Structures are given as C-alpha cells and as structure tokens.
mmCIF file of C-alpha atoms and ligand atoms in Angstrom:
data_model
loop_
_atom_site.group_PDB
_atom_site.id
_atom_site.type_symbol
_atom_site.label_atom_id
_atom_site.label_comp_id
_atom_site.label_asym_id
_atom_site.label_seq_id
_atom_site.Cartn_x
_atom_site.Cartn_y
_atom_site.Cartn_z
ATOM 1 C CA UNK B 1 171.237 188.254 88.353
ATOM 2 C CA UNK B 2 172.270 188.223 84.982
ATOM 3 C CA UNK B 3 175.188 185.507 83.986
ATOM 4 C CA UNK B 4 177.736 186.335 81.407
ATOM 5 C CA UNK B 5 177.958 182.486 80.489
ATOM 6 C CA UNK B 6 173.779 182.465 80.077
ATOM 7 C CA UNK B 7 172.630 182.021 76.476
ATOM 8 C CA UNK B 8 170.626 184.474 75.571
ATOM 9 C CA UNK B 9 167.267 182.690 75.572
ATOM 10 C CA UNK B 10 168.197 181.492 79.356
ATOM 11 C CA UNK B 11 167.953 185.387 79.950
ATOM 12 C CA UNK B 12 164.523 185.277 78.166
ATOM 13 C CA UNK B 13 162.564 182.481 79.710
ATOM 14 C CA UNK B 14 160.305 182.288 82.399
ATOM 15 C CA UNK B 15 159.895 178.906 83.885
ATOM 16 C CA UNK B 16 156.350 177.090 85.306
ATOM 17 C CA UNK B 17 156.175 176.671 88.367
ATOM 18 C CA UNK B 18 154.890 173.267 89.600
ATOM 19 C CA UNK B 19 152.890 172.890 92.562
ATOM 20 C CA UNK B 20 154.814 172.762 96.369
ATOM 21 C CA UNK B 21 156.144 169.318 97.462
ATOM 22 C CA UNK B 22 156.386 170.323 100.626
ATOM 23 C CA UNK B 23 159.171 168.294 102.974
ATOM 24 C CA UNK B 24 156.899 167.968 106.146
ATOM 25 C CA UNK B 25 155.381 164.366 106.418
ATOM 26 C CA UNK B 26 152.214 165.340 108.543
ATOM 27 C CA UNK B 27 150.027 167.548 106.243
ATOM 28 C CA UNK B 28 147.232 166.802 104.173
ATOM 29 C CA UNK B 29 148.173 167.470 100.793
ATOM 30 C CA UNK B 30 145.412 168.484 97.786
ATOM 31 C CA UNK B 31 147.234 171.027 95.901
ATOM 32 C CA UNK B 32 149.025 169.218 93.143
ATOM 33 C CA UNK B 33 145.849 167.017 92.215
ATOM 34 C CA UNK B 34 148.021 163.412 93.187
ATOM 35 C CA UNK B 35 145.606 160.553 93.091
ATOM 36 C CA UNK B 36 145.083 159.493 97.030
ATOM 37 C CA UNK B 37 145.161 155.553 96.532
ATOM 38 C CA UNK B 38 148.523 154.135 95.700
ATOM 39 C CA UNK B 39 148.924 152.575 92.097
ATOM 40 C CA UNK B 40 148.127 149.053 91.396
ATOM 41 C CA UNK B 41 149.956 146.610 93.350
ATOM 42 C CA UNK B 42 151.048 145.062 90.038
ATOM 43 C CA UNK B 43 152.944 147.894 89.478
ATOM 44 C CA UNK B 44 154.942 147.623 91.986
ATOM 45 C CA UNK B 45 155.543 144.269 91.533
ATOM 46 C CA UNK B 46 156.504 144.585 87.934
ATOM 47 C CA UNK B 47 158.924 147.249 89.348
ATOM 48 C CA UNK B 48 160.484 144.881 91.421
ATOM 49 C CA UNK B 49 160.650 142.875 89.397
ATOM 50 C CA UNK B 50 163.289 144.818 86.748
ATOM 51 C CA UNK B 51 165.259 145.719 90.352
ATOM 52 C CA UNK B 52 168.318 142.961 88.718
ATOM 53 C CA UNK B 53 171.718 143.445 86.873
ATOM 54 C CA UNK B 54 169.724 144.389 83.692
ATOM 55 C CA UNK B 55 169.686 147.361 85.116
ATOM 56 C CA UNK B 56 173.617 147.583 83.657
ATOM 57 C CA UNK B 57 171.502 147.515 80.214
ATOM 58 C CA UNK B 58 169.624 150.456 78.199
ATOM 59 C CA UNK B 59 166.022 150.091 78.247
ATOM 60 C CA UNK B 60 164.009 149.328 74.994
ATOM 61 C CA UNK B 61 164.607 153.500 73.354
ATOM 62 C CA UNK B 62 160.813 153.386 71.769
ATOM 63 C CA UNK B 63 159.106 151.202 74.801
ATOM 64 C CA UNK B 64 157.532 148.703 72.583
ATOM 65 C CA UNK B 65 155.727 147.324 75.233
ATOM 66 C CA UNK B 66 154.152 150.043 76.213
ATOM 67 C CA UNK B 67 153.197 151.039 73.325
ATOM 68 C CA UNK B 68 151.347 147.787 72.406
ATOM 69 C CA UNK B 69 150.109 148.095 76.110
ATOM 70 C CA UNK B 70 148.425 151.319 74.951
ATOM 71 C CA UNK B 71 147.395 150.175 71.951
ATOM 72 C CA UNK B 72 145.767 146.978 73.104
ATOM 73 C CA UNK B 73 144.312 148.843 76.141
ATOM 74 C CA UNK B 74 142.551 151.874 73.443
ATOM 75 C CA UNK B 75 141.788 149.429 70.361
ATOM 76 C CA UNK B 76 144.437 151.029 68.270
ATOM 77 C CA UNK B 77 147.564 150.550 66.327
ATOM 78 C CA UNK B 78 151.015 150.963 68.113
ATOM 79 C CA UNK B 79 151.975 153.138 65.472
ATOM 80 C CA UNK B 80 149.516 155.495 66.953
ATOM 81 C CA UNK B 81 151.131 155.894 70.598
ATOM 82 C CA UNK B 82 154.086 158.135 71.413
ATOM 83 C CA UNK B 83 154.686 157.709 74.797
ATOM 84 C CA UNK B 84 157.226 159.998 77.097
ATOM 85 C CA UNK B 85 158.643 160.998 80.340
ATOM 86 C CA UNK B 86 155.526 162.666 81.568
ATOM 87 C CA UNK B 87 152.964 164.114 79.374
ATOM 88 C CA UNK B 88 154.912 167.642 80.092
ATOM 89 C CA UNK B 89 157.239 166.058 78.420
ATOM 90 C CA UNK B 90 155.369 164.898 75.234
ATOM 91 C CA UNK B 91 153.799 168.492 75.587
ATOM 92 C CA UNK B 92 157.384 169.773 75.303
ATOM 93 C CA UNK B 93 157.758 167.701 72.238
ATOM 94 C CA UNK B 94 154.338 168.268 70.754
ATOM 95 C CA UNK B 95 155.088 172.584 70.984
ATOM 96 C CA UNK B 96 158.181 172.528 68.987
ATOM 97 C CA UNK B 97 157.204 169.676 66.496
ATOM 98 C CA UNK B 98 153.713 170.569 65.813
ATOM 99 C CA UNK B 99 152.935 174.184 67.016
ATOM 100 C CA UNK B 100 156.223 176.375 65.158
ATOM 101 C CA UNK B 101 154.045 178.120 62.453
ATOM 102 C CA UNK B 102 153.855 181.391 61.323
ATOM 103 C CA UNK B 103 150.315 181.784 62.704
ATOM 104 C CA UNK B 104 149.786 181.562 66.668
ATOM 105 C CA UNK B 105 148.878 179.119 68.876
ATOM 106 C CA UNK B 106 145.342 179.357 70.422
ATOM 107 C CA UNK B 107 144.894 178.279 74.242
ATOM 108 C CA UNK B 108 142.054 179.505 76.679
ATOM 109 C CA UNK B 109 143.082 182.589 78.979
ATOM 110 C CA UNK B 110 142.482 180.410 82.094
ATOM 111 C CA UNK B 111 144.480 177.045 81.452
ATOM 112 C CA UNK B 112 147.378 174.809 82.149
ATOM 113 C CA UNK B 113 149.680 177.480 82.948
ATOM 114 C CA UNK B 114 152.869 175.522 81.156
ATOM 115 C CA UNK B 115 151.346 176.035 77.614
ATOM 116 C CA UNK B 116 152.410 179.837 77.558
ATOM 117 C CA UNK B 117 156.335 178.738 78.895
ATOM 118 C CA UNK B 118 156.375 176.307 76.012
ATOM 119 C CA UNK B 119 155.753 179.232 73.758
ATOM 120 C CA UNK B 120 158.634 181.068 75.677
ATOM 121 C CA UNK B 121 161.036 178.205 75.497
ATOM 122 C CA UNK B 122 160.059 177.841 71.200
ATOM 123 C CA UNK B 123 159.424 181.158 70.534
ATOM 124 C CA UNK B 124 155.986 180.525 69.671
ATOM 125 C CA UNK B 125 153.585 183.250 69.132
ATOM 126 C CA UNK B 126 150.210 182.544 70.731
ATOM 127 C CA UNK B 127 146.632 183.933 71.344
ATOM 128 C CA UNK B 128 144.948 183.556 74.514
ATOM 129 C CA UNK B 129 141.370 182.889 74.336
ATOM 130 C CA UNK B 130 138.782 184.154 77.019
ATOM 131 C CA UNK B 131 136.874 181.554 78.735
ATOM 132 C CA UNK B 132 133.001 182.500 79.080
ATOM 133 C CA UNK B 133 131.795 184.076 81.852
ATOM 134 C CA UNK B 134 131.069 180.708 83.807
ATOM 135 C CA UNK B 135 134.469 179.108 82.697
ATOM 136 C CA UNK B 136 133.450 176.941 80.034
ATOM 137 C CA UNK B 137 135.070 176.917 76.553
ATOM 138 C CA UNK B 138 133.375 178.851 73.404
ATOM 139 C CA UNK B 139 134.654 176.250 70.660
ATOM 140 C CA UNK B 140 133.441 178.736 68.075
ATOM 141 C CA UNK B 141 135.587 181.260 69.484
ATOM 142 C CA UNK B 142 138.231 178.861 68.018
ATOM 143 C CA UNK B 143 137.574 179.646 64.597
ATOM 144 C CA UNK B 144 139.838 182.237 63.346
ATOM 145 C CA UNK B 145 143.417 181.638 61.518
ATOM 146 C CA UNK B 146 146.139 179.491 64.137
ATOM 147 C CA UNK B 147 148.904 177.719 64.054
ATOM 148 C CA UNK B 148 147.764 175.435 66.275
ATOM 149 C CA UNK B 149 145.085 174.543 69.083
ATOM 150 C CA UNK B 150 145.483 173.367 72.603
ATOM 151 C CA UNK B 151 143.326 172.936 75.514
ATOM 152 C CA UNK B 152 143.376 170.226 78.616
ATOM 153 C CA UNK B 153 139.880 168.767 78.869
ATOM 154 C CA UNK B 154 138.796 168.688 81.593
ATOM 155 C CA UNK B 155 140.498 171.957 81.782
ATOM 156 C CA UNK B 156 142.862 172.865 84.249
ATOM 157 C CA UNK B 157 142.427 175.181 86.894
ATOM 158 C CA UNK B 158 138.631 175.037 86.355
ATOM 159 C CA UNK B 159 137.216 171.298 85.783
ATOM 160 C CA UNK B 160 135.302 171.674 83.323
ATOM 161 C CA UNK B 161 134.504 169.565 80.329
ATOM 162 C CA UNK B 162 134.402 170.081 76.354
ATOM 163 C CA UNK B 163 131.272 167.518 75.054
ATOM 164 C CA UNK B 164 133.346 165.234 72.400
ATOM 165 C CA UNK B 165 130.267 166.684 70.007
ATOM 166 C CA UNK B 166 131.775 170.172 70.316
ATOM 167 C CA UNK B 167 135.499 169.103 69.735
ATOM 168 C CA UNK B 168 134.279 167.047 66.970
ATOM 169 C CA UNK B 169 132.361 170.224 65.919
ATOM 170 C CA UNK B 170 135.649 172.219 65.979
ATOM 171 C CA UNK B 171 138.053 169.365 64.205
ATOM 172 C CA UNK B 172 134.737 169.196 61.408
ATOM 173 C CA UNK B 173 135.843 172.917 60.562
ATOM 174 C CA UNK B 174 139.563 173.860 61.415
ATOM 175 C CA UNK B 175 141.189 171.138 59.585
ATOM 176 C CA UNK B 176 144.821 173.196 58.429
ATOM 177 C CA UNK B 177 146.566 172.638 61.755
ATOM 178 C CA UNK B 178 146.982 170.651 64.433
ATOM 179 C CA UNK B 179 144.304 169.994 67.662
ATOM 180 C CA UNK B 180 145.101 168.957 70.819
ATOM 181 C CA UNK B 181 143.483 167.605 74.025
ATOM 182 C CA UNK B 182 145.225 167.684 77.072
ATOM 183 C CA UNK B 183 143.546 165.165 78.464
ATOM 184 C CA UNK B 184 145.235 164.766 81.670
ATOM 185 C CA UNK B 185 142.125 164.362 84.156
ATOM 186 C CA UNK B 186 139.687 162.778 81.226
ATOM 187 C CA UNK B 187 139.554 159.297 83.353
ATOM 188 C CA UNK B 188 137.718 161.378 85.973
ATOM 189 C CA UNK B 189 134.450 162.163 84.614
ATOM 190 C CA UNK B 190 135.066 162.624 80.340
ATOM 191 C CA UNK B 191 135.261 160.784 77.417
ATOM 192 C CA UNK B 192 138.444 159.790 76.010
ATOM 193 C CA UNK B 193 138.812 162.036 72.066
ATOM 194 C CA UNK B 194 141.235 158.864 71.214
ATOM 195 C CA UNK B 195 138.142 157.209 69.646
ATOM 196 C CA UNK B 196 138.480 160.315 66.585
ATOM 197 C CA UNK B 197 141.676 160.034 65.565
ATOM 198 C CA UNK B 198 141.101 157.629 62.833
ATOM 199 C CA UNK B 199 138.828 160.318 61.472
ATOM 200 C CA UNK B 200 140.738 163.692 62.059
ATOM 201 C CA UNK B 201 144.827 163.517 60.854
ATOM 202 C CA UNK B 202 145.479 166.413 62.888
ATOM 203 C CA UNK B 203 143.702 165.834 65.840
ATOM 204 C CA UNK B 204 146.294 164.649 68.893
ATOM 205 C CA UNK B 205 145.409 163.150 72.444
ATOM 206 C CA UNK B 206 147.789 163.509 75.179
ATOM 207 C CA UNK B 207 147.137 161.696 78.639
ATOM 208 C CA UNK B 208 149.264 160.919 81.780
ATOM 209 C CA UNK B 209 149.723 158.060 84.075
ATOM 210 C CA UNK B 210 150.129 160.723 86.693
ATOM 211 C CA UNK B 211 146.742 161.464 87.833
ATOM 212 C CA UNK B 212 143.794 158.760 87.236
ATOM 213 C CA UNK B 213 146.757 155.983 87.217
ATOM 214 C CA UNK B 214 148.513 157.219 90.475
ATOM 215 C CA UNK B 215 151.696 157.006 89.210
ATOM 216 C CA UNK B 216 153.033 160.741 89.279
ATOM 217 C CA UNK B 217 156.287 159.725 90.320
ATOM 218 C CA UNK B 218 156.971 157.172 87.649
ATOM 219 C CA UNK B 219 156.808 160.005 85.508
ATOM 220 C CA UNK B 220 154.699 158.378 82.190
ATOM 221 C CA UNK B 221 153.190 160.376 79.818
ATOM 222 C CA UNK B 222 151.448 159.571 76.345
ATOM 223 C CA UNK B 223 149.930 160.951 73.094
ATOM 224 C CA UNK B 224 147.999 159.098 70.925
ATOM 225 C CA UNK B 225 146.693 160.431 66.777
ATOM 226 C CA UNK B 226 147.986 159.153 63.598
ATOM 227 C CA UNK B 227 151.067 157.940 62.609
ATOM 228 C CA UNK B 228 151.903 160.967 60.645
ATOM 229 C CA UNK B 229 152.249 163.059 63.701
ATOM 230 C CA UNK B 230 153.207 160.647 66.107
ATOM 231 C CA UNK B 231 156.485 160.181 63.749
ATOM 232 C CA UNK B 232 156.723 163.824 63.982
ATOM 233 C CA UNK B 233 156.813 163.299 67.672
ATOM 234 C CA UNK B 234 159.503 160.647 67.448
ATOM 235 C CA UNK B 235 161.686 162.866 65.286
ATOM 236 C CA UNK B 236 162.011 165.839 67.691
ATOM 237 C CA UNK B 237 162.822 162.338 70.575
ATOM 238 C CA UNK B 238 164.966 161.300 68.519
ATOM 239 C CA UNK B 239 167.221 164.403 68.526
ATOM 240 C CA UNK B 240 167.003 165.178 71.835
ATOM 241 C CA UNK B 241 167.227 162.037 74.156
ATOM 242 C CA UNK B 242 167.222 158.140 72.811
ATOM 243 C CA UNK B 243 166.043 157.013 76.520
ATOM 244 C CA UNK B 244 163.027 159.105 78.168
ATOM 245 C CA UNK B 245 161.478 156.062 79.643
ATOM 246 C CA UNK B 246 163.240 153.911 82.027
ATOM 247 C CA UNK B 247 163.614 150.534 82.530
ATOM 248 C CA UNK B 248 161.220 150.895 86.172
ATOM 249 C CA UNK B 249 158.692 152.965 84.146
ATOM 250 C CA UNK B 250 158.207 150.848 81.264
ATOM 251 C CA UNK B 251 157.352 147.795 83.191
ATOM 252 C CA UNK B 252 155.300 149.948 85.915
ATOM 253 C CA UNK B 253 153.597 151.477 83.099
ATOM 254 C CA UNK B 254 152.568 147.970 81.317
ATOM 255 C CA UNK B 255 150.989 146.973 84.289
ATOM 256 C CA UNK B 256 149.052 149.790 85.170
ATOM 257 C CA UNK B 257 147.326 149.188 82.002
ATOM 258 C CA UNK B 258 147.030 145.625 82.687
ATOM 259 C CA UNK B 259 145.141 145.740 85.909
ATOM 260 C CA UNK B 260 141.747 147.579 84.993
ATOM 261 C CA UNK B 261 140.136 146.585 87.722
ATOM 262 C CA UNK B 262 142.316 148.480 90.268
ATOM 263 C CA UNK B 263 142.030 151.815 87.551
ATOM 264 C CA UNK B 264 138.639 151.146 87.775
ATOM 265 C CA UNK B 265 137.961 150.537 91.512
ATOM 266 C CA UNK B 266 140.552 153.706 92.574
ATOM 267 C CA UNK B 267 138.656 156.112 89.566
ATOM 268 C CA UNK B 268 135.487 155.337 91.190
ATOM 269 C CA UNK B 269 136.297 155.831 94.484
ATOM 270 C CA UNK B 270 137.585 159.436 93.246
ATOM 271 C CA UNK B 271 134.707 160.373 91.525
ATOM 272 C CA UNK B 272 132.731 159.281 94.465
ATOM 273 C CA UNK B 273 134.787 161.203 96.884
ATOM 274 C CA UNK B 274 134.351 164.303 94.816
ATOM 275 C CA UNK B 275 130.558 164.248 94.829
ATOM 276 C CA UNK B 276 130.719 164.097 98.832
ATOM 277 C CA UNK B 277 133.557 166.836 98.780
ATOM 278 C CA UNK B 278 131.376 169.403 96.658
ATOM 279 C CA UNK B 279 128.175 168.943 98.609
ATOM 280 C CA UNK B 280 130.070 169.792 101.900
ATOM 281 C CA UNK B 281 131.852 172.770 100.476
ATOM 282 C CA UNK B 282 128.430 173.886 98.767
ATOM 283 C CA UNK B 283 127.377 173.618 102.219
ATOM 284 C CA UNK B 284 130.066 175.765 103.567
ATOM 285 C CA UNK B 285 128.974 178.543 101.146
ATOM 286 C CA UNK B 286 131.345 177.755 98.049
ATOM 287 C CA UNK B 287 130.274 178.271 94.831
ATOM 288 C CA UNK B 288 132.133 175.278 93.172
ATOM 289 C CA UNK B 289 132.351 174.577 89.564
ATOM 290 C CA UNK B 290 130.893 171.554 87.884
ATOM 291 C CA UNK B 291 134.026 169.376 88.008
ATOM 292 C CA UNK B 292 135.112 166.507 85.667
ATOM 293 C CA UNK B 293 138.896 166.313 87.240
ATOM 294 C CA UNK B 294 140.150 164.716 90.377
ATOM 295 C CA UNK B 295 140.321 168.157 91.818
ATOM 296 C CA UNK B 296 137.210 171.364 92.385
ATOM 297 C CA UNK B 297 137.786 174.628 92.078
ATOM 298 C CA UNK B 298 135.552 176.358 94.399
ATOM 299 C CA UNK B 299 135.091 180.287 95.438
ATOM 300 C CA UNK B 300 133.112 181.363 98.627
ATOM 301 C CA UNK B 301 131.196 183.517 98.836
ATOM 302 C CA UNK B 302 132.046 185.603 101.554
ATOM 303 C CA UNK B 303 136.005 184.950 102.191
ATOM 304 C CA UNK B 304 139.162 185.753 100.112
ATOM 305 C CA UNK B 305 140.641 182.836 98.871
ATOM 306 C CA UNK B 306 144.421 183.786 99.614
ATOM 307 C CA UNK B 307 143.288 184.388 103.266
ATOM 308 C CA UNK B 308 141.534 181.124 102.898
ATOM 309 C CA UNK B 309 144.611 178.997 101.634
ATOM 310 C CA UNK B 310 146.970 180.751 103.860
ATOM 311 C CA UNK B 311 144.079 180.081 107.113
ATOM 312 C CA UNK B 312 144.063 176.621 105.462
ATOM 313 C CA UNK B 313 148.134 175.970 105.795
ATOM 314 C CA UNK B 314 148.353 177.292 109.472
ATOM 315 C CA UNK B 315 145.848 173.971 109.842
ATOM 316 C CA UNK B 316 148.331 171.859 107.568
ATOM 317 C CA UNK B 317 145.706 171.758 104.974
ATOM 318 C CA UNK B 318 147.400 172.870 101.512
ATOM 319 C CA UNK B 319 145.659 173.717 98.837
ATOM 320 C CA UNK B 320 146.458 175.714 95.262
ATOM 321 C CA UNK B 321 145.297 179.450 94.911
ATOM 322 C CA UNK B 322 146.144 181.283 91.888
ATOM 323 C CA UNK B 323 147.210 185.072 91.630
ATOM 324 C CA UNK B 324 145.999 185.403 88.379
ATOM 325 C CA UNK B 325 142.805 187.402 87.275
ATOM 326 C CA UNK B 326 139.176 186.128 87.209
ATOM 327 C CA UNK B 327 140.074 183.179 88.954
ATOM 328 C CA UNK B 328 142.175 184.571 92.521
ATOM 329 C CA UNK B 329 139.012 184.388 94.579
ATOM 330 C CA UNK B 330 139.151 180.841 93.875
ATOM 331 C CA UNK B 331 140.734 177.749 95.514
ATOM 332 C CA UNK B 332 141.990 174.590 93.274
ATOM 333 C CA UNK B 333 141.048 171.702 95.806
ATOM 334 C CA UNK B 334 142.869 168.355 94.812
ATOM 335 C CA UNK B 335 139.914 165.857 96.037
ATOM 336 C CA UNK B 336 141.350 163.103 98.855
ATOM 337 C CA UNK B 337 140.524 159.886 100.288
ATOM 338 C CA UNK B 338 137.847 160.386 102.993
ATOM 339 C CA UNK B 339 139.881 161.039 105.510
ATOM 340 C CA UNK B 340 141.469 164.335 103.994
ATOM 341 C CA UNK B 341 138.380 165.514 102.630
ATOM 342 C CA UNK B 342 137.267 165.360 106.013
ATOM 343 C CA UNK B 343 140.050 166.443 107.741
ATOM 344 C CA UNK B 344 139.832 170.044 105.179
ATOM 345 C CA UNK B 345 136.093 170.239 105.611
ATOM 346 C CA UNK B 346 137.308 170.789 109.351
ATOM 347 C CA UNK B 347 139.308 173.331 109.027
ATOM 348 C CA UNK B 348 137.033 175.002 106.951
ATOM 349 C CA UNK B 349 134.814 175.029 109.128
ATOM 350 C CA UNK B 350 136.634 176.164 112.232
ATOM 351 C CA UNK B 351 138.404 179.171 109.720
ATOM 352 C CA UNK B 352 134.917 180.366 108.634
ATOM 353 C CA UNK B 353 133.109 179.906 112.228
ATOM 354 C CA UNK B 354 136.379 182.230 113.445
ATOM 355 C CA UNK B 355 135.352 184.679 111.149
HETATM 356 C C1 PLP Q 401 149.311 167.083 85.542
HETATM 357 C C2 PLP Q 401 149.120 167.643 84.180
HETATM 358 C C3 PLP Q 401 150.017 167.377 83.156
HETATM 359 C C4 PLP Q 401 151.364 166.758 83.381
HETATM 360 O O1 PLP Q 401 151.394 165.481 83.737
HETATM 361 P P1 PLP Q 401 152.776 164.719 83.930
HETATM 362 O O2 PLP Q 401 152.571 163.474 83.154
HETATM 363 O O3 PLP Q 401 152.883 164.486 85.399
HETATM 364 O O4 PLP Q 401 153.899 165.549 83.389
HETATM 365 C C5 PLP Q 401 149.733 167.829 81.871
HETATM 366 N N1 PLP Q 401 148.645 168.559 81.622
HETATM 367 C C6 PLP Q 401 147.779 168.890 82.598
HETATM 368 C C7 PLP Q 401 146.587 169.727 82.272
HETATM 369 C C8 PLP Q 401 148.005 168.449 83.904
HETATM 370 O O5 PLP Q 401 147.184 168.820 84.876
#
C-alpha cells in the first residue's frame, strides 16, 4: 500500500513483468524464448579467463573491445555501437534520450510489452498502433505526426517480420524523428536493418546477446546507427552509471562474436527445430503464425489457451499466455532442442486426446 517515503512517480508506475524463472530444476522451460544450446564454449573460456585479481579493477566504462568486436563483426565504425547491460537496458536509455518529444511515440497495439512502462517511467506520451487483422505491421499506418517510432522485428508476441523494403519504405518518408528496430530475434529468420544506417541518421538498431547468442544471463545488449545518436546514448550512460558492462560480460561478449561458427551452427539448429515444431502443432490443430523468432505463437482451434497453458504446467511444460485482447487465445511457445519440443508435443497430445 501506499508509502509515505515513495516519490511520487514510484506511486505512478507500473512495472513489466518478465517471464517466470521458475525454481524447480525438472521442467521443460519455453516461455521466456532462452536459446536451448549453451553459448559458445569460447565464452566461457574467455570468462574464465578474467576469473583473477583484476577483478579488484573497474572494467573498461565504454567496452572498447566490444565495441570494435561489433564493429568488425557488422562492417562498421565503433563509433556506431552503443552497447549496454541488456538491450532493456539500451531500450531504457534509447526512451528517455531519443523518444521525450512533444509528439507521441508510435508502437504496434500487440508488442514488446516493456515499451508502454518506458513511457510510464519518462512520462512519454504514446500511440498504440493496431496490428492488421493477421498480425502483421501496416508501415503506412506509421505515417502520421510522432515523436518517435518503435517496433521489435520480428515482433514480439507474434513472430512476424517487417521486409527491410518496407522499413526502408517508412525511413524514405518519416525522416523528423527517430526509428527504431528492436531487433531482438532478427538472427532467427530476418535481415539485420544495421546495413541502413549509413543512409538514414535517425534510424537506430537495437539487438541482444540474449536470444540468438545464448547468453541471457550475461546480460549484453547493443544498438547500433550513427554517431550522432549513439553519443546521445552515451550521454544519458554517462549520467546514470559509468560501469553497465562487467568485466565477465565484456570478454564473454567478444567472444561470442568471435566464434561464428558456433552462432551459426546453434541459429541453424533453431530455425530447424522450429520448422519441425510448427508442422507438429499444425498437426495438432494450431493455427500458428508464420514465425521469424526463436519462439511460435500458435492458437488452436478448438481449446482455450489459458486452459491449455495451465493443462500444459500440471505436465511441467511452461509456456507464455497473454491476458491481453486479440491475442489471449494464443500461446507464445519458446522453440527447444528436440527433446523439449518433443517432450510438449506430448503433452499436447495427451491434454487434447483428454478432451
Ligand atoms: C528479450 C527481448 C529484449 C531484451 O533483451 P535483454 O538483452 O535480455 O534485455 C528486448 N526486446 C525484445 C523484443 C525482446 O524479446
């Protein structure tokens, strides 16, 4: 209940809430969209290797080496790459840097549900726009005075991908404030936008080491545009916390962008594992939505999805269902190795033979 010693905007704001990280060791766990295969084994190593009494020391405050890391790994300049605690972190930064304008933010009415409590948190007024009917994004509904545009591509809950022709299509005609891809899943089944920001000044990529780099733990995040926004990036940083980036992270971060082959083995295997997964639940009578993520999002037919997700738990199965409309007859299915996709496809199929 309410705290005398609160400031006023603690009384005001209503925090995300991330997916469950459940304590029990035994369960097969697709709701917060982890990658299933552990991060490169030179990251570890290169981990291990900063385990020494330079710990006593303050890590490198802008993370030069991950930044050329970046930079060499994209074909761009170092001055391009703000990197961060997780990319909810950059996000963080990115809000109150680059979206506090008179005129409100744009976002789709069905996406990554931390954009509206960065409003909240800034005091940012923003405009939800509706997705179409089959969950893909209108660009052109776009078009209309903002203070700013954000959506994840692939979007989040859904999947689904903007073409790089339509954001290009958008960035060609809304050229007063700033764009931004989300592009949190993009390794997955997209193409990276990073290859426009030499063309677009106010055009901004943000990615995460979280999901296609299986390092959600590390907690690495990254945006990349020009150097004019990137330095307003390092501004807010700079006033708020010298040190966002560990020693561990920097050096487990280099190396996952050293070792492409083990980014590019693991991605595959995902992708591949999600084509398998979607077939079997299409199978089971799901309608599931073209995905470009590490993750479906699937509605049956017949059954209520909270029933579903709740049936699904009882097995030790956990998956993410959202009570939100147009999208709470639908399940967000984080796609495993083989053996969890098997070991849900089971359960399924035992809940819906139950009836
Ligand atoms: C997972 C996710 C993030 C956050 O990633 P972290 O780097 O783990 O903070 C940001 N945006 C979207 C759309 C995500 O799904």
């Amino acid at each position: 209940m309410a705290n005398p010693y609160w400031s006023p905007v603690v009384h005001r704001l209503t925090p995300y809430v991330p997916g469950e990280q459940p304590k029990l060791s035994n369960l097969v766990k697709l709701n917060t969209n982890e990658n299933p295969y552990g991060p490169s084994p030179r990251v570890v190593e290169a981990i291990q290797g900063e385990l020494s009494d330079a710990l006593r020391l303050y890590p490198d405050p802008n993370a030069e080496r991950l930044k050329q890391a970046i930079a060499d790994y994209y074909g761009i300049m170092p001055a391009q790459v703000f990197v961060g605690n997780g990319s909810d972190e950059v996000l963080a930064f990115i809000f109150q840097a680059l979206f506090q304008h008179p005129a409100p933010l744009l976002f789709p009415d069905i996406t990554y549900s931390f954009y509206p409590v960065y409003c909240g948190l800034y005091g940012i007024e923003y405009v939800t726009v509706p997705l179409a009917d089959d969950f893909t994004l209108r660009i052109a509904d776009y078009l209309r005075p903002n203070g700013g545009i954000i959506f994840a591509n692939p979007n989040a809950p859904t999947g689904c991908l903007l073409s790089l022709a339509d954001l290009e299509w958008l960035l060609e005609r809304n050229r007063e404030s700033v764009v931004v891809a989300d592009e949190a899943y993009i390794d997955f089944g997209g193409e990276t936008a990073i290859a426009l920001v030499d063309r677009y000044p106010n055009l901004l990529v943000a990615q995460t080491l979280s999901k296609s780099r299986s390092l959600a733990g590390l907690r690495v995040g990254l945006a990349v545009g020009q150097a004019g926004l990137i330095e307003a990036l390092e501004r807010i940083k700079n006033s708020f916390n010298s040190y966002p980036l560990d020693r561990l992270a920097i050096a487990g971060a280099v190396a996952a962008f050293e070792d492409r082959e083990h980014f590019e083995r693991t991605r595959q295997a995902v992708i591949a594992n999600r084509a398998t997964l979607v077939a079997a639940l299409a199978e089971l009578g799901f309608n599931v939505l073209p995905s470009a993520a590490n993750f479906v999002f699937a509605c049956h037919l017949q059954r209520d999805a909270a029933a579903l997700a709740a049936a699904l738990r009882e097995r030790h199965v956990i998956v993410r269902h959202f009570r939100q409309p147009r999208i709470e007859q639908f399940l967000r299915i984080t796609v495993g190795n083989p053996e969890q996709n098997a070991a849900l496809l089971a359960a399924l199929g035992q809940i819906l033979t139950d009836g």
